[in-house]
């Protein structure tokens, strides 16, 4: 079974965008606020949702993946926009839409949710939504380490500010993917710099801290191959030693995992050379930042399964770990759900 | 000949640090301002300088490099600290110290300078110091893309804000290494996140813009192996295409170069697989971020020459390009100076 742990819903029905425009227009002119308050009010039909997912389903089939862990559009979370109430309403509707997808096409999609973060608001305020997501069958969440949208005005992930949320994640056995959203700092292109920088930043914060001493069961997935981390694996191993921490693998690798959203063969090869196979989870982020065709190969840049298939010397155990086993271990609710369904 | 294009003076005499402390103490209490105004006032003897360089000289000898392109401590630039006048005085003294090194040990060190940047001050204000550096025999400069020190409050490198400085760099045939300094944003460890993020950020800014259409002769060196860029080479090739730019190599690689400050063998191998050999310049940043010994190899993490020597299939031409030829091409004033000395 091949599980793609990182895809976002980037082909949303027009009604969702219309709602969002009205919601934000309402900030400037209350008369333009949407009448809709919930997903049900948007009256999006099952047919519309299923139709919108055809590109994803076609790629699943063409590329040979079986199940996608699916979350709202990452750049769409935009936690910094509006106010805390706007973020909360938008989060609820976005998550409810993912939930409907997982009900309509349960064999293809399992949900990961977004959180109602807002700059300056305590992460503890997200606990209610987290509990609701667990009850709806979501298996994890995306956690934005910079809800300010590129200004990095909040505290690092190791700060006690985040601890109440971590306690709940551990209680619910849900991992968090550390994923920023859109960026309003003109220095950082969102998918070309902000995403990759955030991955690198988060990992370095975790090296500096001792978070997993306090939360030995907490699990983070760092997307986009871990940003710059595998490329600078020697740097991070060396800094970890210089900071008198345990060796990098002991310090972080029981709790930190990377996905395979690296869009060329040499990158993925490097990653599997330096990161233990137990810490790499198959993903493509397809229909994401780089949906085009690589003129050098004739295949889509984000068809990451090809790069794994192109690796020399992967054992059957390695392939199982990468494509399925690690995902079941890092997302215990996914494993539970699959077992319940006899998979 | 082996030229290490990226090392900083991190073993400065105590008198320099004493001066800096007094300079910054003077911001809080004018009575504590240093009496010294210039490097000469610090009365650092030639012997003290030469003595302070022994660790560098020993490593040059042990590791087999011949010449080091040497600049003031990167984290020491701290452009965000104090005010524009503090930055200017500190820059002048720091550069003058590098100049003395290049006079005392001309066979070992060639200078790269820092610029008197300050947040919000026009880069054009650096032109005077740039001209002075050229006259003193410096072959390039470090340009800080974020003089705010981790808040990224200024415009991207492609903004016309920077153009007057670029005009002067082109006129003087000096490349700029894009190098941030220390960081006061607690999210970013300076050498573990801020440096690497800045490298990635700068490259992405250059993809988004068309800077080298306006400055076909301008040359940038992106340090630390280009941050995350080689690891995500497919991502950047794909984004460049999606943005309707020329292919990545045509769009940027006549003007953008990477150093080899990547502290493990697989990282350097990846880099030479994806980045053309003409765009990679040997460097170690030794006595920098990761000076320790790698327990896996028994050698220093930052002994990057070993990783190059460990590559399969490098031709003699490749080695010449990496170790010498590219440096002479990217730093024409270095080439000129070496030729004048019969090297």
XYZ file of C-alpha atoms in Angstrom:
686
model
C 0.000 0.000 0.000
C 1.328 3.427 -0.924
C 0.396 6.325 1.325
C 1.135 9.888 0.240
C 1.247 11.786 3.527
C 1.359 15.347 2.208
C -1.155 16.724 -0.244
C -3.354 19.786 0.026
C -6.771 20.438 -1.442
C -5.792 22.935 -4.110
C -8.741 22.381 -6.452
C -11.405 23.653 -4.114
C -14.893 24.478 -5.414
C -15.444 28.093 -6.421
C -17.999 28.489 -3.618
C -15.221 28.196 -1.041
C -13.224 31.009 -2.639
C -16.340 33.144 -2.947
C -16.996 32.674 0.755
C -13.419 33.591 1.630
C -13.567 36.750 -0.478
C -16.775 37.816 1.229
C -15.373 36.970 4.636
C -12.337 39.202 4.068
C -14.356 41.894 2.278
C -16.457 41.963 5.441
C -13.431 43.157 7.386
C -13.359 46.334 5.343
C -17.116 46.736 4.948
C -19.383 44.850 7.322
C -22.171 45.067 4.750
C -20.229 42.633 2.572
C -19.934 39.870 5.172
C -21.121 36.511 3.857
C -24.527 35.289 4.991
C -23.020 31.804 5.214
C -21.709 30.797 8.621
C -20.948 27.125 8.065
C -19.910 24.766 5.296
C -23.517 23.598 5.001
C -24.539 27.182 4.212
C -22.216 27.126 1.182
C -24.439 24.409 -0.309
C -21.613 22.670 -2.132
C -22.992 19.424 -3.547
C -21.319 16.045 -3.170
C -21.032 15.944 -6.960
C -19.152 19.249 -7.001
C -16.715 18.015 -4.400
C -16.111 14.694 -6.133
C -15.730 16.487 -9.450
C -13.168 18.882 -7.974
C -11.073 15.930 -6.844
C -10.744 14.310 -10.259
C -7.260 15.757 -10.905
C -6.032 14.288 -7.592
C -7.705 10.955 -8.242
C -6.234 10.752 -11.730
C -2.736 11.403 -10.398
C -3.186 8.860 -7.613
C -4.094 6.290 -10.242
C -1.467 7.309 -12.819
C 1.344 7.404 -10.305
C 0.269 4.399 -8.322
C -0.471 5.734 -4.851
C -3.368 4.296 -2.869
C -4.185 6.759 -0.163
C -3.579 10.470 0.347
C -3.353 12.278 3.650
C -5.169 15.400 2.656
C -5.319 18.817 4.273
C -6.592 22.275 3.352
C -4.456 24.332 0.968
C -1.363 25.346 2.954
C -1.079 28.871 1.579
C -4.834 29.203 2.098
C -4.592 28.895 5.889
C -3.247 32.469 5.994
C -3.406 32.650 9.761
C -2.176 36.225 9.773
C -5.138 37.575 7.816
C -8.012 39.358 9.521
C -8.497 38.511 13.164
C -8.737 35.502 15.427
C -12.443 35.060 14.740
C -11.890 35.133 10.967
C -9.177 32.504 11.336
C -11.441 30.344 13.458
C -14.409 30.454 11.093
C -12.206 29.868 8.045
C -10.498 26.949 9.776
C -13.749 25.284 10.723
C -15.141 25.519 7.210
C -11.877 24.410 5.598
C -11.637 21.412 7.911
C -15.270 20.514 7.426
C -14.702 20.435 3.699
C -11.789 18.023 4.134
C -14.000 15.945 6.399
C -16.641 15.687 3.693
C -13.995 14.531 1.241
C -12.901 11.789 3.604
C -16.531 10.691 3.968
C -17.227 10.763 0.227
C -14.011 9.030 -0.813
C -12.777 7.187 2.270
C -10.606 4.797 0.282
C -8.668 7.668 -1.255
C -8.414 10.367 1.376
C -7.713 10.620 5.082
C -7.831 14.038 6.733
C -5.257 16.294 8.311
C -6.619 19.569 9.619
C -5.535 23.160 9.956
C -5.650 24.980 13.276
C -7.312 28.304 14.117
C -3.998 30.000 14.852
C -3.618 33.763 14.867
C -0.561 35.886 15.688
C -0.397 36.571 19.396
C -3.219 34.177 20.284
C -2.212 31.353 22.619
C -1.913 27.977 20.869
C -4.038 26.630 23.710
C -6.945 28.293 21.914
C -6.587 25.618 19.216
C -7.294 22.720 21.550
C -11.043 22.729 20.965
C -10.629 22.413 17.207
C -7.975 19.750 17.678
C -10.344 17.680 19.799
C -13.085 18.131 17.199
C -10.726 17.011 14.408
C -9.867 13.845 16.308
C -13.550 13.085 16.750
C -14.129 13.612 13.021
C -11.435 11.042 12.162
C -8.570 13.334 11.232
C -5.182 11.739 11.859
C -2.971 14.817 12.294
C -2.728 18.574 11.918
C -0.659 21.189 10.193
C 0.976 23.454 12.738
C 2.158 26.847 11.535
C 5.405 27.822 13.297
C 4.986 31.411 12.065
C 1.345 32.493 12.169
C 2.507 36.051 11.443
C 3.013 35.082 7.786
C 6.697 35.771 7.243
C 7.547 38.192 10.042
C 8.383 35.513 12.585
C 7.130 37.669 15.413
C 6.148 34.803 17.728
C 8.270 32.526 19.901
C 10.139 29.402 18.680
C 8.500 25.975 18.709
C 10.426 25.063 21.846
C 8.806 27.845 23.873
C 6.327 26.914 26.612
C 3.805 29.054 24.751
C 3.134 25.952 22.611
C 3.090 23.371 25.397
C -0.679 23.139 26.018
C -1.173 22.293 22.350
C 1.610 19.706 22.453
C -0.009 18.080 25.503
C -3.218 17.674 23.563
C -1.427 16.347 20.468
C 0.238 13.690 22.606
C -3.018 12.822 24.349
C -4.763 12.405 20.988
C -1.791 10.611 19.397
C -1.755 13.067 16.515
C 1.470 14.205 14.846
C 1.866 17.761 13.613
C 3.312 18.636 10.251
C 5.247 21.882 10.709
C 3.925 23.872 7.774
C 3.832 27.608 7.260
C 1.256 29.326 5.099
C 1.318 32.286 2.736
C 3.783 35.072 3.325
C 3.354 38.810 3.425
C 7.058 39.603 3.768
C 8.200 40.541 0.249
C 11.607 38.985 0.882
C 10.231 35.459 0.980
C 8.495 33.807 -1.928
C 6.013 31.558 -0.156
C 6.723 28.190 -1.766
C 10.273 29.007 -2.905
C 11.700 30.493 0.283
C 9.247 30.767 3.187
C 8.278 27.062 3.189
C 11.839 25.808 2.864
C 13.189 28.308 5.397
C 10.506 27.365 7.896
C 11.448 23.704 7.627
C 15.105 24.508 8.256
C 14.242 26.951 11.040
C 12.003 24.488 12.864
C 14.652 21.780 12.791
C 17.299 24.125 14.145
C 14.955 25.291 16.923
C 14.526 21.646 17.900
C 18.303 21.136 17.951
C 18.704 24.131 20.268
C 15.964 23.025 22.648
C 15.148 19.886 24.582
C 11.496 19.693 23.649
C 11.322 15.921 23.375
C 12.629 15.490 26.884
C 9.378 17.140 27.960
C 7.296 15.417 25.248
C 8.851 12.051 24.403
C 5.700 11.008 22.526
C 5.291 14.175 20.451
C 5.876 13.697 16.727
C 6.638 16.340 14.115
C 6.801 15.837 10.386
C 8.971 18.393 8.597
C 7.814 18.693 5.001
C 9.653 19.456 1.751
C 12.339 16.966 2.620
C 13.208 18.915 5.755
C 14.089 22.149 3.936
C 17.877 22.462 3.832
C 18.493 19.913 6.580
C 19.579 16.763 4.732
C 21.843 18.808 2.439
C 23.531 20.226 5.543
C 23.350 17.058 7.621
C 27.023 17.377 8.569
C 26.475 20.959 9.702
C 23.565 19.931 11.920
C 25.345 16.897 13.319
C 28.311 19.126 14.114
C 26.263 21.919 15.684
C 24.351 19.417 17.793
C 27.645 18.085 19.167
C 29.039 21.590 19.685
C 25.923 22.461 21.706
C 26.615 19.484 23.998
C 23.389 17.796 23.008
C 23.154 14.087 22.364
C 24.139 13.043 18.824
C 21.585 14.370 16.338
C 19.866 11.030 15.747
C 19.339 10.446 19.464
C 18.441 14.049 20.134
C 15.688 14.354 17.507
C 15.036 11.325 15.352
C 12.641 9.520 17.655
C 10.320 12.463 17.173
C 11.125 14.219 13.908
C 10.350 12.867 10.462
C 10.793 14.169 6.929
C 8.645 13.766 3.854
C 9.943 13.110 0.328
C 8.751 16.339 -1.328
C 12.082 16.877 -3.066
C 11.656 17.245 -6.787
C 14.644 15.611 -8.389
C 16.473 12.298 -8.195
C 19.804 13.496 -6.702
C 18.012 15.284 -3.860
C 16.030 12.237 -2.881
C 19.105 10.049 -3.145
C 21.018 12.331 -0.773
C 18.137 12.272 1.673
C 18.020 8.488 1.833
C 21.804 8.415 2.245
C 21.859 10.561 5.363
C 18.430 10.316 7.009
C 17.581 6.910 8.477
C 14.919 5.087 6.462
C 12.719 4.999 9.566
C 12.396 8.783 9.426
C 11.345 9.295 5.802
C 7.688 9.265 4.755
C 6.565 9.171 1.150
C 4.823 12.336 -0.059
C 4.473 14.419 -3.193
C 2.492 17.553 -2.251
C 0.990 17.007 -5.677
C -0.976 19.770 -7.250
C 1.259 21.992 -5.229
C 4.217 24.296 -5.757
C 5.757 22.589 -8.787
C 3.077 20.865 -10.850
C 4.885 21.134 -14.207
C 6.802 18.639 -16.291
C 10.576 18.434 -15.961
C 11.942 18.888 -19.478
C 15.020 16.862 -18.474
C 13.004 13.750 -17.618
C 9.657 14.188 -19.359
C 7.867 13.492 -16.073
C 6.231 15.744 -13.516
C 8.621 17.332 -11.026
C 6.347 16.316 -8.159
C 6.038 12.675 -9.208
C 8.288 11.774 -6.298
C 7.496 8.066 -6.415
C 9.676 7.866 -9.528
C 12.658 9.161 -7.585
C 12.161 6.490 -4.937
C 11.726 3.822 -7.596
C 14.948 5.168 -9.132
C 17.028 4.585 -6.012
C 19.544 1.769 -6.037
C 19.679 -0.721 -3.248
C 16.354 -0.131 -1.521
C 15.269 -3.347 0.158
C 11.657 -4.503 0.313
C 11.683 -3.494 3.981
C 12.921 -0.015 3.084
C 10.177 0.387 0.502
C 7.546 -0.779 2.953
C 8.838 1.673 5.574
C 8.925 4.600 3.159
C 5.590 3.976 1.497
C 3.486 2.635 4.341
C 5.092 1.454 7.552
C 6.482 4.780 8.728
C 3.190 6.516 8.001
C 1.288 3.962 10.086
C 3.756 4.423 12.925
C 3.897 8.234 12.882
C 0.121 8.568 12.411
C -1.266 5.949 14.833
C -4.832 7.082 14.169
C -4.302 6.306 10.499
C -3.095 2.828 11.334
C -6.073 2.299 13.596
C -8.476 3.493 10.931
C -6.906 1.319 8.237
C -6.963 -1.745 10.467
C -10.614 -1.110 11.259
C -11.219 -1.195 7.537
C -9.240 -4.381 7.132
C -6.324 -2.748 5.313
C 46.930 26.440 -6.407
C 44.088 26.037 -3.934
C 42.082 29.124 -3.065
C 39.622 29.045 -0.174
C 37.209 31.846 -1.027
C 35.260 32.011 2.239
C 36.892 32.395 5.606
C 36.303 35.008 8.287
C 38.690 36.436 10.838
C 37.301 34.760 13.946
C 40.449 34.893 16.058
C 40.637 38.661 16.325
C 42.915 40.287 18.917
C 41.265 41.114 22.235
C 41.792 44.835 21.568
C 39.224 44.693 18.774
C 36.578 43.213 21.037
C 37.404 45.712 23.765
C 36.912 48.521 21.296
C 33.578 47.090 20.146
C 32.333 46.757 23.714
C 33.250 50.358 24.443
C 31.699 51.518 21.204
C 28.376 49.862 22.074
C 28.586 50.816 25.744
C 28.910 54.377 24.481
C 25.413 54.125 23.018
C 23.978 53.696 26.483
C 26.399 55.980 28.288
C 28.368 58.497 26.258
C 30.974 58.604 29.012
C 32.014 55.063 28.075
C 32.731 55.786 24.406
C 36.172 54.574 23.345
C 38.883 57.169 22.936
C 40.066 55.225 19.882
C 38.686 56.404 16.557
C 40.743 54.341 14.121
C 42.505 51.012 13.931
C 45.819 52.785 14.554
C 44.437 54.054 17.858
C 43.930 50.443 18.990
C 47.716 49.991 18.836
C 47.562 46.347 17.842
C 51.077 45.232 16.984
C 52.021 43.310 13.856
C 53.139 40.478 16.118
C 49.749 40.290 17.780
C 48.024 40.098 14.426
C 50.351 37.454 13.052
C 50.060 35.502 16.286
C 46.264 35.613 16.124
C 46.375 34.073 12.666
C 48.365 30.997 13.617
C 45.280 28.737 13.853
C 44.283 29.756 10.312
C 47.809 29.317 9.000
C 48.132 25.899 10.607
C 44.884 24.738 9.018
C 45.887 26.131 5.633
C 49.077 24.080 5.859
C 47.501 20.931 7.332
C 44.670 20.862 4.837
C 46.685 21.957 1.851
C 45.140 25.248 0.780
C 47.357 28.035 -0.494
C 45.409 31.230 -0.268
C 42.415 32.375 1.759
C 39.962 35.070 0.795
C 39.499 36.576 4.194
C 36.831 38.890 5.557
C 35.757 40.194 8.952
C 33.777 37.829 11.174
C 30.344 37.515 9.550
C 28.326 37.528 12.763
C 30.478 40.416 13.924
C 29.231 42.772 11.200
C 25.949 43.126 13.124
C 24.666 45.878 10.889
C 21.503 46.239 12.924
C 23.294 47.253 16.097
C 23.509 50.865 17.203
C 23.149 53.408 14.435
C 24.517 54.147 10.991
C 27.561 55.948 12.388
C 28.412 53.024 14.676
C 28.144 50.669 11.715
C 30.395 52.915 9.637
C 33.130 53.244 12.249
C 33.042 49.527 13.054
C 33.186 48.670 9.357
C 36.170 50.906 8.707
C 38.149 49.455 11.598
C 37.191 45.876 10.763
C 38.203 46.336 7.130
C 41.427 48.097 8.059
C 42.352 45.128 10.206
C 41.771 42.751 7.278
C 43.884 45.088 5.151
C 46.752 44.866 7.609
C 46.547 41.072 7.501
C 46.769 41.103 3.709
C 49.837 43.350 3.963
C 51.528 41.269 6.653
C 50.820 37.900 5.042
C 50.134 38.632 1.378
C 50.883 35.077 0.274
C 48.226 33.679 2.570
C 45.406 36.195 2.652
C 43.514 38.372 0.207
C 40.810 40.668 1.525
C 37.057 40.810 1.203
C 35.407 43.658 3.062
C 32.219 44.347 4.951
C 29.989 47.284 4.105
C 28.684 50.016 6.415
C 25.082 48.909 5.980
C 22.377 49.884 8.424
C 18.632 49.142 8.334
C 16.823 51.796 6.359
C 19.992 53.491 5.101
C 20.359 53.518 1.312
C 22.948 51.031 0.022
C 24.308 53.949 -2.020
C 25.804 55.136 1.273
C 28.212 52.182 1.045
C 29.794 53.324 -2.223
C 32.533 55.346 -0.555
C 33.728 52.387 1.504
C 33.491 50.126 -1.531
C 35.753 52.469 -3.512
C 38.198 52.609 -0.612
C 38.253 48.796 -0.379
C 39.086 48.520 -4.071
C 41.938 50.974 -3.631
C 43.235 48.952 -0.675
C 43.392 45.806 -2.792
C 40.259 44.034 -1.584
C 38.788 41.741 -4.239
C 35.136 41.598 -3.152
C 32.647 42.387 -0.407
C 30.123 40.700 1.794
C 26.678 42.114 1.159
C 24.068 41.602 3.868
C 20.634 41.017 2.310
C 18.994 41.601 5.707
C 20.734 44.388 7.614
C 17.880 44.293 10.127
C 19.393 41.133 11.643
C 16.637 38.588 11.228
C 13.540 40.744 10.806
C 13.848 41.071 7.050
C 12.349 44.520 7.121
C 14.098 45.834 3.996
C 13.402 45.209 0.311
C 14.567 42.145 -1.675
C 17.907 42.135 -3.495
C 16.133 42.742 -6.788
C 14.738 46.083 -5.635
C 16.098 49.277 -7.197
C 17.043 50.330 -3.662
C 20.239 48.293 -4.194
C 21.007 49.422 -7.749
C 23.521 52.214 -7.027
C 25.641 49.745 -5.095
C 25.411 47.183 -7.880
C 26.533 49.801 -10.400
C 29.639 50.429 -8.355
C 30.332 46.707 -7.878
C 30.196 46.225 -11.636
C 32.395 49.270 -12.255
C 34.988 47.950 -9.788
C 34.665 44.352 -11.024
C 34.026 43.140 -7.489
C 31.647 40.269 -6.720
C 29.487 40.293 -3.619
C 29.073 37.339 -1.340
C 25.493 37.431 -0.060
C 26.091 36.919 3.645
C 23.885 37.825 6.577
C 25.243 38.561 10.016
C 24.084 37.861 13.548
C 20.400 37.563 14.252
C 18.213 39.114 16.904
C 15.065 37.207 15.983
C 14.867 34.340 18.502
C 13.348 32.062 15.859
C 16.550 31.882 13.842
C 19.785 30.483 15.164
C 22.342 32.581 13.308
C 24.597 29.926 11.784
C 22.037 27.107 11.885
C 19.026 28.841 10.377
C 19.535 32.524 9.529
C 22.597 31.948 7.305
C 21.092 29.008 5.454
C 17.694 30.684 5.084
C 19.299 33.846 3.733
C 21.130 31.862 1.075
C 17.902 30.178 -0.018
C 15.965 33.438 0.158
C 18.467 35.356 -1.955
C 18.464 32.710 -4.658
C 14.673 32.673 -4.806
C 14.573 36.482 -4.997
C 16.909 36.251 -7.978
C 14.656 33.672 -9.648
C 11.652 35.956 -9.209
C 13.422 39.020 -10.582
C 15.359 39.867 -13.698
C 18.282 41.544 -11.994
C 20.955 40.254 -14.347
C 19.144 41.665 -17.331
C 19.928 45.061 -15.803
C 23.380 44.015 -14.554
C 24.793 41.330 -16.841
C 28.247 41.760 -15.284
C 27.180 41.618 -11.637
C 28.347 38.520 -9.775
C 26.995 37.078 -6.536
C 28.478 34.246 -4.532
C 25.947 32.433 -2.363
C 27.750 30.809 0.552
C 27.097 27.623 2.537
C 26.609 25.664 -0.636
C 23.682 27.883 -1.604
C 21.592 27.103 1.488
C 18.842 24.684 0.484
C 19.158 25.349 -3.238
C 21.102 22.352 -4.582
C 19.009 19.958 -2.471
C 15.886 21.466 -4.056
C 17.376 21.990 -7.502
C 14.345 20.345 -9.142
C 11.998 22.632 -7.216
C 13.894 25.715 -8.364
C 14.188 24.544 -11.949
C 10.455 23.873 -11.925
C 9.505 27.178 -10.335
C 11.717 29.069 -12.764
C 9.875 27.443 -15.669
C 6.473 28.024 -14.069
C 7.338 31.715 -13.726
C 8.038 31.879 -17.462
C 11.656 32.753 -16.899
C 14.452 31.263 -18.964
C 15.646 27.860 -17.737
C 17.364 28.234 -14.366
C 20.909 27.872 -15.696
C 20.392 30.578 -18.311
C 18.431 32.807 -15.963
C 20.990 32.878 -13.140
C 24.131 30.854 -13.615
C 26.145 33.410 -15.528
C 25.971 35.542 -12.409
C 25.396 33.341 -9.374
C 27.980 31.038 -7.827
C 28.024 28.739 -4.809
C 30.774 27.888 -2.390
C 31.509 24.418 -1.012
C 30.787 25.089 2.677
C 28.760 21.900 3.040
C 30.076 19.740 5.831
C 29.639 16.158 4.734
C 30.480 14.042 1.720
C 26.938 13.295 0.449
C 26.037 16.981 0.451
C 29.033 17.966 -1.604
C 28.455 15.067 -3.978
C 24.865 16.196 -4.577
C 26.042 19.724 -5.213
C 28.520 18.694 -7.892
C 25.853 16.492 -9.473
C 23.373 19.304 -10.030
C 25.306 22.576 -10.093
C 27.609 23.047 -13.093
C 31.278 22.797 -12.158
C 31.781 26.336 -13.458
C 29.587 27.666 -10.656
C 31.187 26.032 -7.627
C 34.058 27.673 -5.732
C 36.101 25.908 -3.092
C 35.634 27.226 0.442
C 35.565 25.967 4.008
C 34.555 28.911 6.240
C 37.084 27.366 8.557
C 37.149 28.448 12.145
C 33.501 29.111 11.614
C 30.188 27.565 12.538
C 31.281 23.930 12.791
C 34.930 23.716 13.847
C 34.657 20.319 15.574
C 35.676 16.818 14.547
C 33.130 14.524 12.932
C 33.086 11.363 15.036
C 31.966 9.410 11.954
C 35.077 10.297 9.950
C 37.663 11.414 12.502
C 38.217 14.620 10.510
C 36.990 18.152 10.955
C 33.499 18.824 9.644
C 34.754 21.953 7.877
C 37.681 20.253 6.152
C 35.750 20.497 2.898
C 38.734 19.728 0.687
C 38.439 16.113 1.818
C 34.912 15.928 0.437
C 36.095 17.214 -2.912
C 39.022 14.803 -2.901
C 36.481 12.086 -2.065
C 34.393 12.697 -5.179
C 34.503 10.131 -7.957
C 35.087 11.166 -11.498
C 36.402 14.706 -11.078
C 38.646 15.521 -14.005
C 41.799 17.612 -13.677
C 39.882 20.433 -15.349
C 37.091 20.130 -12.794
C 39.565 20.274 -9.946
C 41.292 23.297 -11.415
C 37.941 25.050 -11.851
C 36.793 24.263 -8.328
C 40.036 25.093 -6.563
C 41.362 27.980 -8.592
C 39.960 28.786 -12.007
C 36.450 29.751 -10.955
C 37.795 31.960 -8.171
C 40.054 33.800 -10.618
C 37.101 34.292 -12.975
C 34.550 35.398 -10.369
C 37.052 37.638 -8.562
C 38.877 39.375 -11.446
C 40.796 41.600 -9.040
C 42.163 38.481 -7.388
C 43.318 37.142 -10.716
C 44.936 40.481 -11.530
C 46.693 40.592 -8.176
C 47.946 37.011 -8.472
C 49.221 37.603 -11.983
C 51.014 40.718 -10.822
C 52.745 38.512 -8.268
C 53.628 35.929 -10.885
C 51.203 33.328 -9.556
